[in-house]
Amino acid sequence: MDGTTDGSRATTSAERSLLLDDQLCFALYAASRAVTARYRPLLDELGLTYPQYLVLLVLWERDSISVRELGAALQLESSTLSPLLKRLEANGLLRRERRSDDERSVAIRLTDEGAGLRDRARAVPMAIGDAMGLTPEQDATAKQLLRLLVANVTER
Amino acid sequence: MDGTTDGSRATTSAERSLLLDDQLCFALYAASRAVTARYRPLLDELGLTYPQYLVLLVLWERDSISVRELGAALQLESSTLSPLLKRLEANGLLRRERRSDDERSVAIRLTDEGAGLRDRARAVPMAIGDAMGLTPEQDATAKQLLRLLVANVTER
DNA sequence: CACTAAATAGTTGCGCACGACTTAATGGTG
DNA sequence: CACCATTAAGTCGTGCGCAACTATTTAGTG
């Protein structure tokens, strides 16, 4: 069926290949979606999407954070976060209130329900870690390479 | 400002951390978006989005492919591809026609314009490769780890 | 103090991404 | 042949993700 484009074709070094399978960027794109897909059933039980889960990870670490700080932590724009936070607020997991000392800023605070979700989420990282099935060394290498990549790609 | 959660906290081995920065999955998610963002200005000049570019990569390799085969190559559902292919067709880059031998199937064929775009796209992988700034060894390691990860995560 | 520039969050429009579903065609099976 | 499960593509609804823009508040400057 799909043996046609398998394996390792030769690539000139002067000009990079246009072959899909040669490209790290596609591996990255596919891996990110595959991992998110693996999260889905686990997060469904918590009533969360993956980005919502990431927001809660940040808030469980440090509550009462501004949208700006949240965006810095997750590398997301306010145009992504604002509606997402509204949905989490509608679901009763957090509250948004203008800061009195700076009315431009909005403090995101977990409700008791949002804070309580943390216990139910504790098993998630381990389940995902198991599913990823990398050795601790591979995991560390991957994280290190991805951070280097992000640093390089976002500079300038 | 953000030195508060930096660095390397200790993590118990029995139970994985809920810290954002400890998680490979977040590194993956952030890296994927960062790389796509780096592509954006290059692809804007070609009038393409990143997923559209991926579709063309496949078609430049092997024209007259079905939606199903395209989905297998990119790991995307027909519900994602159908509207995307419609947009590419509206932009004059490809045509979709039912196969006569199997009327369920739709053959995607590049137009001359779509095929011609390949030359203008040749510089893209190199520009991205440079921006990613990994050594060939690091690039190979990353691809290898990501493929292993995808294989593990999607099994069962 | 008046006025402008910067910062913060939000809105809008568009294009994915995917689950759930629909429609149509095909391939068995008895 | 009739029937039904399977396959292929597409539609619909929801939630990101981001560029471009807006509204409001704050900071800085003469």
mmCIF file of C-alpha atoms (C1' of nucleotides) in Angstrom:
data_model
loop_
_atom_site.group_PDB
_atom_site.id
_atom_site.type_symbol
_atom_site.label_atom_id
_atom_site.label_comp_id
_atom_site.label_asym_id
_atom_site.label_seq_id
_atom_site.Cartn_x
_atom_site.Cartn_y
_atom_site.Cartn_z
ATOM 1 C CA MET A 1 0.000 0.000 0.000
ATOM 2 C CA ASP A 2 2.361 2.643 1.238
ATOM 3 C CA GLY A 3 5.718 1.044 0.680
ATOM 4 C CA THR A 4 6.251 3.461 -2.176
ATOM 5 C CA THR A 5 7.706 6.328 -0.185
ATOM 6 C CA ASP A 6 9.187 4.389 2.679
ATOM 7 C CA GLY A 7 12.729 4.190 3.880
ATOM 8 C CA SER A 8 15.660 6.477 3.358
ATOM 9 C CA ARG A 9 16.057 8.258 0.088
ATOM 10 C CA ALA A 10 19.216 10.114 -0.693
ATOM 11 C CA THR A 11 19.160 13.852 -0.184
ATOM 12 C CA THR A 12 21.624 16.334 -1.543
ATOM 13 C CA SER A 13 23.322 18.313 1.154
ATOM 14 C CA ALA A 14 23.411 21.558 -0.799
ATOM 15 C CA GLU A 15 19.653 21.774 -1.146
ATOM 16 C CA ARG A 16 17.339 20.288 1.380
ATOM 17 C CA SER A 17 14.752 17.818 0.255
ATOM 18 C CA LEU A 18 11.086 18.568 -0.242
ATOM 19 C CA LEU A 19 10.256 15.061 0.929
ATOM 20 C CA LEU A 20 7.801 15.053 3.754
ATOM 21 C CA ASP A 21 9.463 12.256 5.627
ATOM 22 C CA ASP A 22 12.821 14.034 5.629
ATOM 23 C CA GLN A 23 11.538 17.014 7.479
ATOM 24 C CA LEU A 24 11.885 17.475 11.189
ATOM 25 C CA CYS A 25 9.109 20.033 11.144
ATOM 26 C CA PHE A 26 6.594 17.425 10.006
ATOM 27 C CA ALA A 27 7.776 14.971 12.645
ATOM 28 C CA LEU A 28 7.202 17.712 15.177
ATOM 29 C CA TYR A 29 3.768 18.565 13.862
ATOM 30 C CA ALA A 30 2.692 14.923 13.776
ATOM 31 C CA ALA A 31 4.124 14.147 17.201
ATOM 32 C CA SER A 32 2.439 17.097 18.826
ATOM 33 C CA ARG A 33 -0.958 16.080 17.469
ATOM 34 C CA ALA A 34 -0.414 12.425 18.336
ATOM 35 C CA VAL A 35 0.427 13.270 21.941
ATOM 36 C CA THR A 36 -2.542 15.608 22.235
ATOM 37 C CA ALA A 37 -4.762 12.848 20.869
ATOM 38 C CA ARG A 38 -3.435 10.530 23.537
ATOM 39 C CA TYR A 39 -4.331 13.083 26.207
ATOM 40 C CA ARG A 40 -7.862 13.494 24.924
ATOM 41 C CA PRO A 41 -9.634 10.587 26.651
ATOM 42 C CA LEU A 42 -7.880 11.349 29.942
ATOM 43 C CA LEU A 43 -8.752 15.027 29.813
ATOM 44 C CA ASP A 44 -12.300 14.310 28.688
ATOM 45 C CA GLU A 45 -12.877 12.774 32.091
ATOM 46 C CA LEU A 46 -11.808 16.050 33.662
ATOM 47 C CA GLY A 47 -13.902 18.062 31.220
ATOM 48 C CA LEU A 48 -10.808 19.773 29.849
ATOM 49 C CA THR A 49 -9.169 20.329 26.495
ATOM 50 C CA TYR A 50 -5.407 20.118 26.220
ATOM 51 C CA PRO A 51 -4.799 23.890 26.147
ATOM 52 C CA GLN A 52 -7.169 24.292 29.077
ATOM 53 C CA TYR A 53 -5.175 21.668 30.945
ATOM 54 C CA LEU A 54 -1.995 23.613 30.254
ATOM 55 C CA VAL A 55 -3.572 26.760 31.657
ATOM 56 C CA LEU A 56 -4.498 24.888 34.815
ATOM 57 C CA LEU A 57 -0.976 23.463 35.111
ATOM 58 C CA VAL A 58 0.279 27.041 35.270
ATOM 59 C CA LEU A 59 -2.383 28.140 37.731
ATOM 60 C CA TRP A 60 -1.803 25.164 40.005
ATOM 61 C CA GLU A 61 1.813 26.289 40.179
ATOM 62 C CA ARG A 62 1.084 29.960 40.664
ATOM 63 C CA ASP A 63 -2.397 31.271 41.242
ATOM 64 C CA SER A 64 -3.623 34.833 40.692
ATOM 65 C CA ILE A 65 -1.673 35.442 37.539
ATOM 66 C CA SER A 66 -2.392 37.957 34.789
ATOM 67 C CA VAL A 67 -3.389 37.031 31.255
ATOM 68 C CA ARG A 68 -0.111 38.490 30.117
ATOM 69 C CA GLU A 69 1.913 36.247 32.437
ATOM 70 C CA LEU A 70 -0.121 33.237 31.402
ATOM 71 C CA GLY A 71 0.579 34.062 27.794
ATOM 72 C CA ALA A 72 4.280 34.343 28.516
ATOM 73 C CA ALA A 73 4.313 30.948 30.205
ATOM 74 C CA LEU A 74 2.412 29.172 27.430
ATOM 75 C CA GLN A 75 3.544 31.316 24.513
ATOM 76 C CA LEU A 76 -0.029 32.121 23.591
ATOM 77 C CA GLU A 77 -1.660 35.386 22.527
ATOM 78 C CA SER A 78 -4.433 37.095 24.436
ATOM 79 C CA SER A 79 -6.627 36.430 21.412
ATOM 80 C CA THR A 80 -6.252 32.742 22.166
ATOM 81 C CA LEU A 81 -6.376 32.974 25.938
ATOM 82 C CA SER A 82 -9.272 35.381 26.414
ATOM 83 C CA PRO A 83 -11.959 33.097 24.974
ATOM 84 C CA LEU A 84 -10.362 30.022 26.540
ATOM 85 C CA LEU A 85 -10.394 31.663 29.973
ATOM 86 C CA LYS A 86 -13.995 32.672 29.466
ATOM 87 C CA ARG A 87 -14.885 29.031 28.864
ATOM 88 C CA LEU A 88 -13.011 27.932 31.977
ATOM 89 C CA GLU A 89 -14.804 30.634 33.934
ATOM 90 C CA ALA A 90 -18.155 29.510 32.520
ATOM 91 C CA ASN A 91 -17.267 25.985 33.678
ATOM 92 C CA GLY A 92 -16.648 27.295 37.186
ATOM 93 C CA LEU A 93 -12.931 26.574 37.353
ATOM 94 C CA LEU A 94 -11.640 30.131 37.679
ATOM 95 C CA ARG A 95 -12.595 33.765 38.102
ATOM 96 C CA ARG A 96 -11.303 36.824 36.265
ATOM 97 C CA GLU A 97 -11.195 40.177 38.002
ATOM 98 C CA ARG A 98 -9.579 43.470 37.126
ATOM 99 C CA ARG A 99 -6.650 44.377 39.330
ATOM 100 C CA SER A 100 -7.415 47.427 41.455
ATOM 101 C CA ASP A 101 -3.863 48.714 41.267
ATOM 102 C CA ASP A 102 -3.750 48.387 37.482
ATOM 103 C CA GLU A 103 -7.095 48.361 35.763
ATOM 104 C CA ARG A 104 -5.543 47.169 32.514
ATOM 105 C CA SER A 105 -4.592 43.875 34.086
ATOM 106 C CA VAL A 106 -6.879 40.963 34.866
ATOM 107 C CA ALA A 107 -6.105 38.523 37.679
ATOM 108 C CA ILE A 108 -6.967 34.906 36.990
ATOM 109 C CA ARG A 109 -7.818 33.046 40.190
ATOM 110 C CA LEU A 110 -8.778 29.419 40.601
ATOM 111 C CA THR A 111 -12.071 28.609 42.251
ATOM 112 C CA ASP A 112 -12.163 25.809 44.808
ATOM 113 C CA GLU A 113 -13.407 23.571 42.049
ATOM 114 C CA GLY A 114 -10.505 24.562 39.804
ATOM 115 C CA ALA A 115 -7.992 24.030 42.578
ATOM 116 C CA GLY A 116 -9.624 20.732 43.498
ATOM 117 C CA LEU A 117 -9.254 19.399 39.989
ATOM 118 C CA ARG A 118 -5.542 19.158 40.640
ATOM 119 C CA ASP A 119 -5.898 15.941 42.613
ATOM 120 C CA ARG A 120 -7.867 14.286 39.831
ATOM 121 C CA ALA A 121 -5.209 15.401 37.341
ATOM 122 C CA ARG A 122 -2.291 13.937 39.219
ATOM 123 C CA ALA A 123 -2.407 10.627 37.395
ATOM 124 C CA VAL A 124 -2.343 12.234 33.963
ATOM 125 C CA PRO A 125 1.379 12.969 33.511
ATOM 126 C CA MET A 126 2.319 9.449 34.474
ATOM 127 C CA ALA A 127 -0.199 7.899 32.090
ATOM 128 C CA ILE A 128 1.115 10.055 29.272
ATOM 129 C CA GLY A 129 4.700 9.407 30.236
ATOM 130 C CA ASP A 130 4.058 5.682 30.102
ATOM 131 C CA ALA A 131 2.367 5.994 26.733
ATOM 132 C CA MET A 132 5.279 7.972 25.315
ATOM 133 C CA GLY A 133 7.498 5.111 26.351
ATOM 134 C CA LEU A 134 10.823 6.931 26.227
ATOM 135 C CA THR A 135 13.644 6.142 28.579
ATOM 136 C CA PRO A 136 14.513 8.942 31.021
ATOM 137 C CA GLU A 137 17.578 9.655 28.915
ATOM 138 C CA GLN A 138 15.556 9.856 25.694
ATOM 139 C CA ASP A 139 12.995 12.052 27.401
ATOM 140 C CA ALA A 140 15.701 14.402 28.640
ATOM 141 C CA THR A 141 17.386 14.502 25.249
ATOM 142 C CA ALA A 142 14.119 15.256 23.510
ATOM 143 C CA LYS A 143 13.257 18.083 25.888
ATOM 144 C CA GLN A 144 16.729 19.536 25.544
ATOM 145 C CA LEU A 145 16.653 19.430 21.740
ATOM 146 C CA LEU A 146 13.170 20.910 21.577
ATOM 147 C CA ARG A 147 14.136 23.778 23.852
ATOM 148 C CA LEU A 148 17.220 24.480 21.787
ATOM 149 C CA LEU A 149 15.054 24.409 18.682
ATOM 150 C CA VAL A 150 12.544 26.842 20.128
ATOM 151 C CA ALA A 151 15.310 29.151 21.267
ATOM 152 C CA ASN A 152 16.866 29.157 17.807
ATOM 153 C CA VAL A 153 13.629 29.462 15.904
ATOM 154 C CA THR A 154 12.189 32.317 17.948
ATOM 155 C CA GLU A 155 15.311 34.429 18.128
ATOM 156 C CA ARG A 156 15.654 37.714 16.250
ATOM 157 C CA MET B 1 9.814 38.850 36.454
ATOM 158 C CA ASP B 2 9.762 35.204 35.554
ATOM 159 C CA GLY B 3 12.724 33.892 37.472
ATOM 160 C CA THR B 4 10.295 32.409 39.951
ATOM 161 C CA THR B 5 9.702 29.089 38.278
ATOM 162 C CA ASP B 6 12.957 28.748 36.437
ATOM 163 C CA GLY B 7 15.547 26.061 36.634
ATOM 164 C CA SER B 8 15.376 22.518 37.761
ATOM 165 C CA ARG B 9 13.120 21.550 40.602
ATOM 166 C CA ALA B 10 13.336 18.112 42.068
ATOM 167 C CA THR B 11 10.674 15.665 41.008
ATOM 168 C CA THR B 12 9.765 12.442 42.689
ATOM 169 C CA SER B 13 10.232 9.471 40.434
ATOM 170 C CA ALA B 14 7.188 7.617 41.688
ATOM 171 C CA GLU B 15 4.765 10.351 40.657
ATOM 172 C CA ARG B 16 5.448 12.634 37.760
ATOM 173 C CA SER B 17 5.392 16.335 38.250
ATOM 174 C CA LEU B 18 2.551 18.634 37.283
ATOM 175 C CA LEU B 19 5.095 21.347 36.481
ATOM 176 C CA LEU B 20 4.702 22.686 32.994
ATOM 177 C CA ASP B 21 8.402 22.966 32.353
ATOM 178 C CA ASP B 22 9.008 19.332 33.272
ATOM 179 C CA GLN B 23 6.737 18.036 30.601
ATOM 180 C CA LEU B 24 7.949 16.862 27.251
ATOM 181 C CA CYS B 25 4.477 17.248 25.851
ATOM 182 C CA PHE B 26 4.518 20.977 26.436
ATOM 183 C CA ALA B 27 7.952 21.290 24.860
ATOM 184 C CA LEU B 28 6.524 19.499 21.864
ATOM 185 C CA TYR B 29 3.453 21.679 21.683
ATOM 186 C CA ALA B 30 5.470 24.874 21.997
ATOM 187 C CA ALA B 31 8.108 23.758 19.506
ATOM 188 C CA SER B 32 5.553 22.784 16.917
ATOM 189 C CA ARG B 33 3.870 26.169 17.104
ATOM 190 C CA ALA B 34 7.172 28.030 17.104
ATOM 191 C CA VAL B 35 8.338 26.257 13.967
ATOM 192 C CA THR B 36 5.023 26.849 12.232
ATOM 193 C CA ALA B 37 5.281 30.517 13.114
ATOM 194 C CA ARG B 38 8.703 30.617 11.548
ATOM 195 C CA TYR B 39 7.268 29.146 8.367
ATOM 196 C CA ARG B 40 4.476 31.684 8.184
ATOM 197 C CA PRO B 41 6.238 34.617 6.458
ATOM 198 C CA LEU B 42 7.865 32.272 3.946
ATOM 199 C CA LEU B 43 4.609 30.523 3.122
ATOM 200 C CA ASP B 44 2.699 33.794 3.004
ATOM 201 C CA GLU B 45 4.727 34.654 -0.072
ATOM 202 C CA LEU B 46 3.492 31.451 -1.679
ATOM 203 C CA GLY B 47 -0.053 32.085 -0.530
ATOM 204 C CA LEU B 48 -0.033 28.914 1.567
ATOM 205 C CA THR B 49 -0.711 27.917 5.129
ATOM 206 C CA TYR B 50 1.492 25.334 6.777
ATOM 207 C CA PRO B 51 -0.979 22.420 6.430
ATOM 208 C CA GLN B 52 -1.562 23.413 2.808
ATOM 209 C CA TYR B 53 2.183 23.358 2.260
ATOM 210 C CA LEU B 54 2.316 19.848 3.717
ATOM 211 C CA VAL B 55 -0.395 18.698 1.332
ATOM 212 C CA LEU B 56 1.588 20.088 -1.597
ATOM 213 C CA LEU B 57 4.747 18.374 -0.343
ATOM 214 C CA VAL B 58 2.898 15.077 -0.647
ATOM 215 C CA LEU B 59 1.447 15.910 -4.045
ATOM 216 C CA TRP B 60 4.794 17.033 -5.427
ATOM 217 C CA GLU B 61 6.082 13.604 -4.491
ATOM 218 C CA ARG B 62 3.141 11.659 -5.808
ATOM 219 C CA ASP B 63 0.367 13.265 -7.816
ATOM 220 C CA SER B 64 -3.127 11.944 -8.363
ATOM 221 C CA ILE B 65 -3.597 10.650 -4.857
ATOM 222 C CA SER B 66 -6.830 10.014 -3.009
ATOM 223 C CA VAL B 67 -7.999 11.931 0.023
ATOM 224 C CA ARG B 68 -7.609 8.763 2.009
ATOM 225 C CA GLU B 69 -3.974 8.324 1.005
ATOM 226 C CA LEU B 70 -3.288 11.977 1.719
ATOM 227 C CA GLY B 71 -4.788 11.544 5.146
ATOM 228 C CA ALA B 72 -2.640 8.490 5.760
ATOM 229 C CA ALA B 73 0.499 10.410 4.815
ATOM 230 C CA LEU B 74 -0.293 13.457 6.964
ATOM 231 C CA GLN B 75 -2.283 11.704 9.667
ATOM 232 C CA LEU B 76 -5.248 13.963 9.092
ATOM 233 C CA GLU B 77 -8.969 13.203 8.927
ATOM 234 C CA SER B 78 -11.110 13.787 5.872
ATOM 235 C CA SER B 79 -13.002 16.331 7.940
ATOM 236 C CA THR B 80 -9.791 18.362 8.048
ATOM 237 C CA LEU B 81 -8.652 17.679 4.506
ATOM 238 C CA SER B 82 -11.905 18.155 2.606
ATOM 239 C CA PRO B 83 -12.289 21.866 3.360
ATOM 240 C CA LEU B 84 -8.542 22.441 3.029
ATOM 241 C CA LEU B 85 -8.521 20.813 -0.422
ATOM 242 C CA LYS B 86 -11.495 22.899 -1.425
ATOM 243 C CA ARG B 87 -9.554 26.033 -0.578
ATOM 244 C CA LEU B 88 -6.549 24.851 -2.569
ATOM 245 C CA GLU B 89 -8.851 24.060 -5.467
ATOM 246 C CA ALA B 90 -10.450 27.504 -5.199
ATOM 247 C CA ASN B 91 -6.934 28.967 -5.336
ATOM 248 C CA GLY B 92 -6.291 27.056 -8.545
ATOM 249 C CA LEU B 93 -3.559 24.760 -7.241
ATOM 250 C CA LEU B 94 -5.337 21.431 -7.682
ATOM 251 C CA ARG B 95 -8.407 19.687 -9.020
ATOM 252 C CA ARG B 96 -10.590 17.036 -7.430
ATOM 253 C CA GLU B 97 -12.357 14.477 -9.551
ATOM 254 C CA ARG B 98 -14.171 11.268 -8.723
ATOM 255 C CA ARG B 99 -12.397 8.145 -9.819
ATOM 256 C CA SER B 100 -14.280 6.342 -12.557
ATOM 257 C CA ASP B 101 -13.286 2.896 -11.278
ATOM 258 C CA ASP B 102 -14.366 3.708 -7.710
ATOM 259 C CA GLU B 103 -16.849 6.504 -7.417
ATOM 260 C CA ARG B 104 -16.311 6.746 -3.694
ATOM 261 C CA SER B 105 -12.767 7.887 -4.176
ATOM 262 C CA VAL B 106 -11.617 11.346 -5.227
ATOM 263 C CA ALA B 107 -8.357 11.850 -7.105
ATOM 264 C CA ILE B 108 -6.419 14.982 -6.179
ATOM 265 C CA ARG B 109 -4.382 16.272 -9.102
ATOM 266 C CA LEU B 110 -2.120 19.274 -9.208
ATOM 267 C CA THR B 111 -2.798 21.962 -11.778
ATOM 268 C CA ASP B 112 0.135 23.414 -13.676
ATOM 269 C CA GLU B 113 0.071 26.276 -11.207
ATOM 270 C CA GLY B 114 0.191 23.887 -8.269
ATOM 271 C CA ALA B 115 3.006 21.895 -9.831
ATOM 272 C CA GLY B 116 4.842 25.096 -10.709
ATOM 273 C CA LEU B 117 4.763 26.299 -7.126
ATOM 274 C CA ARG B 118 7.308 23.613 -6.329
ATOM 275 C CA ASP B 119 10.166 25.643 -7.732
ATOM 276 C CA ARG B 120 9.282 28.649 -5.618
ATOM 277 C CA ALA B 121 9.060 26.377 -2.556
ATOM 278 C CA ARG B 122 12.496 24.857 -2.986
ATOM 279 C CA ALA B 123 14.207 27.423 -0.806
ATOM 280 C CA VAL B 124 11.819 26.913 2.109
ATOM 281 C CA PRO B 125 13.242 23.766 3.754
ATOM 282 C CA MET B 126 16.721 25.219 3.783
ATOM 283 C CA ALA B 127 15.571 28.507 5.322
ATOM 284 C CA ILE B 128 13.718 26.599 8.030
ATOM 285 C CA GLY B 129 16.603 24.206 8.546
ATOM 286 C CA ASP B 130 18.922 27.150 9.062
ATOM 287 C CA ALA B 131 16.502 28.766 11.486
ATOM 288 C CA MET B 132 16.201 25.586 13.516
ATOM 289 C CA GLY B 133 19.954 25.653 13.864
ATOM 290 C CA LEU B 134 20.482 22.032 14.850
ATOM 291 C CA THR B 135 23.527 20.072 13.840
ATOM 292 C CA PRO B 136 22.841 17.192 11.450
ATOM 293 C CA GLU B 137 23.321 14.822 14.371
ATOM 294 C CA GLN B 138 20.866 16.732 16.552
ATOM 295 C CA ASP B 139 18.370 16.882 13.692
ATOM 296 C CA ALA B 140 18.641 13.140 13.138
ATOM 297 C CA THR B 141 18.319 12.409 16.855
ATOM 298 C CA ALA B 142 15.266 14.608 17.126
ATOM 299 C CA LYS B 143 13.527 12.991 14.161
ATOM 300 C CA GLN B 144 14.344 9.552 15.479
ATOM 301 C CA LEU B 145 13.004 10.309 18.954
ATOM 302 C CA LEU B 146 9.858 11.924 17.603
ATOM 303 C CA ARG B 147 9.124 8.953 15.384
ATOM 304 C CA LEU B 148 9.640 6.574 18.271
ATOM 305 C CA LEU B 149 7.334 8.734 20.342
ATOM 306 C CA VAL B 150 4.614 8.752 17.700
ATOM 307 C CA ALA B 151 4.914 5.008 17.255
ATOM 308 C CA ASN B 152 4.561 4.435 20.998
ATOM 309 C CA VAL B 153 1.783 6.936 21.525
ATOM 310 C CA THR B 154 -0.412 5.782 18.652
ATOM 311 C CA GLU B 155 -0.095 2.056 19.250
ATOM 312 C CA ARG B 156 -2.983 -0.045 20.488
ATOM 313 C "C1'" DC C 1 -0.908 69.505 33.497
ATOM 314 C "C1'" DA C 2 -1.764 68.139 28.539
ATOM 315 C "C1'" DC C 3 -0.625 64.870 25.239
ATOM 316 C "C1'" DT C 4 1.301 61.118 23.281
ATOM 317 C "C1'" DA C 5 3.226 56.425 23.513
ATOM 318 C "C1'" DA C 6 3.020 52.031 25.504
ATOM 319 C "C1'" DA C 7 0.799 48.300 27.729
ATOM 320 C "C1'" DT C 8 -3.178 45.102 28.617
ATOM 321 C "C1'" DA C 9 -7.032 42.609 27.440
ATOM 322 C "C1'" DG C 10 -10.457 41.793 24.331
ATOM 323 C "C1'" DT C 11 -12.970 41.216 19.531
ATOM 324 C "C1'" DT C 12 -13.222 39.604 14.831
ATOM 325 C "C1'" DG C 13 -12.183 36.789 10.914
ATOM 326 C "C1'" DC C 14 -10.062 32.829 9.052
ATOM 327 C "C1'" DG C 15 -8.066 28.311 8.889
ATOM 328 C "C1'" DC C 16 -7.134 24.280 10.945
ATOM 329 C "C1'" DA C 17 -8.174 19.744 13.831
ATOM 330 C "C1'" DC C 18 -11.241 16.457 15.285
ATOM 331 C "C1'" DG C 19 -15.454 13.871 16.926
ATOM 332 C "C1'" DA C 20 -19.955 12.675 15.463
ATOM 333 C "C1'" DC C 21 -22.685 12.238 11.877
ATOM 334 C "C1'" DT C 22 -24.392 11.846 6.794
ATOM 335 C "C1'" DT C 23 -24.352 10.333 2.030
ATOM 336 C "C1'" DA C 24 -23.040 7.496 -1.529
ATOM 337 C "C1'" DA C 25 -20.640 3.610 -3.498
ATOM 338 C "C1'" DT C 26 -18.632 -0.931 -3.048
ATOM 339 C "C1'" DG C 27 -17.892 -5.696 -1.467
ATOM 340 C "C1'" DG C 28 -19.308 -9.607 0.647
ATOM 341 C "C1'" DT C 29 -22.770 -13.113 2.159
ATOM 342 C "C1'" DG C 30 -26.541 -16.174 1.854
ATOM 343 C "C1'" DC D 1 -30.374 -11.043 -6.507
ATOM 344 C "C1'" DA D 2 -31.248 -8.904 -1.768
ATOM 345 C "C1'" DC D 3 -29.130 -7.441 2.190
ATOM 346 C "C1'" DC D 4 -25.843 -5.455 5.081
ATOM 347 C "C1'" DA D 5 -21.377 -4.177 6.682
ATOM 348 C "C1'" DT D 6 -17.574 -1.485 5.033
ATOM 349 C "C1'" DT D 7 -15.305 2.210 2.861
ATOM 350 C "C1'" DA D 8 -14.631 7.076 1.121
ATOM 351 C "C1'" DA D 9 -15.567 11.679 1.268
ATOM 352 C "C1'" DG D 10 -17.945 15.306 3.087
ATOM 353 C "C1'" DT D 11 -20.810 18.327 6.620
ATOM 354 C "C1'" DC D 12 -21.426 20.311 11.084
ATOM 355 C "C1'" DG D 13 -20.256 22.015 15.623
ATOM 356 C "C1'" DT D 14 -16.705 23.249 18.894
ATOM 357 C "C1'" DG D 15 -12.321 24.849 20.310
ATOM 358 C "C1'" DC D 16 -8.043 26.446 19.435
ATOM 359 C "C1'" DG D 17 -4.265 29.736 17.295
ATOM 360 C "C1'" DC D 18 -3.035 33.853 15.334
ATOM 361 C "C1'" DA D 19 -3.020 38.371 12.693
ATOM 362 C "C1'" DA D 20 -5.179 42.676 12.694
ATOM 363 C "C1'" DC D 21 -7.598 45.665 15.082
ATOM 364 C "C1'" DT D 22 -10.073 48.144 19.124
ATOM 365 C "C1'" DA D 23 -10.886 50.033 23.773
ATOM 366 C "C1'" DT D 24 -9.169 51.231 28.020
ATOM 367 C "C1'" DT D 25 -5.746 52.346 31.249
ATOM 368 C "C1'" DT D 26 -1.174 53.670 32.547
ATOM 369 C "C1'" DA D 27 3.428 55.789 31.955
ATOM 370 C "C1'" DG D 28 6.351 59.164 30.131
ATOM 371 C "C1'" DT D 29 7.491 63.637 28.143
ATOM 372 C "C1'" DG D 30 7.744 68.512 27.482
#
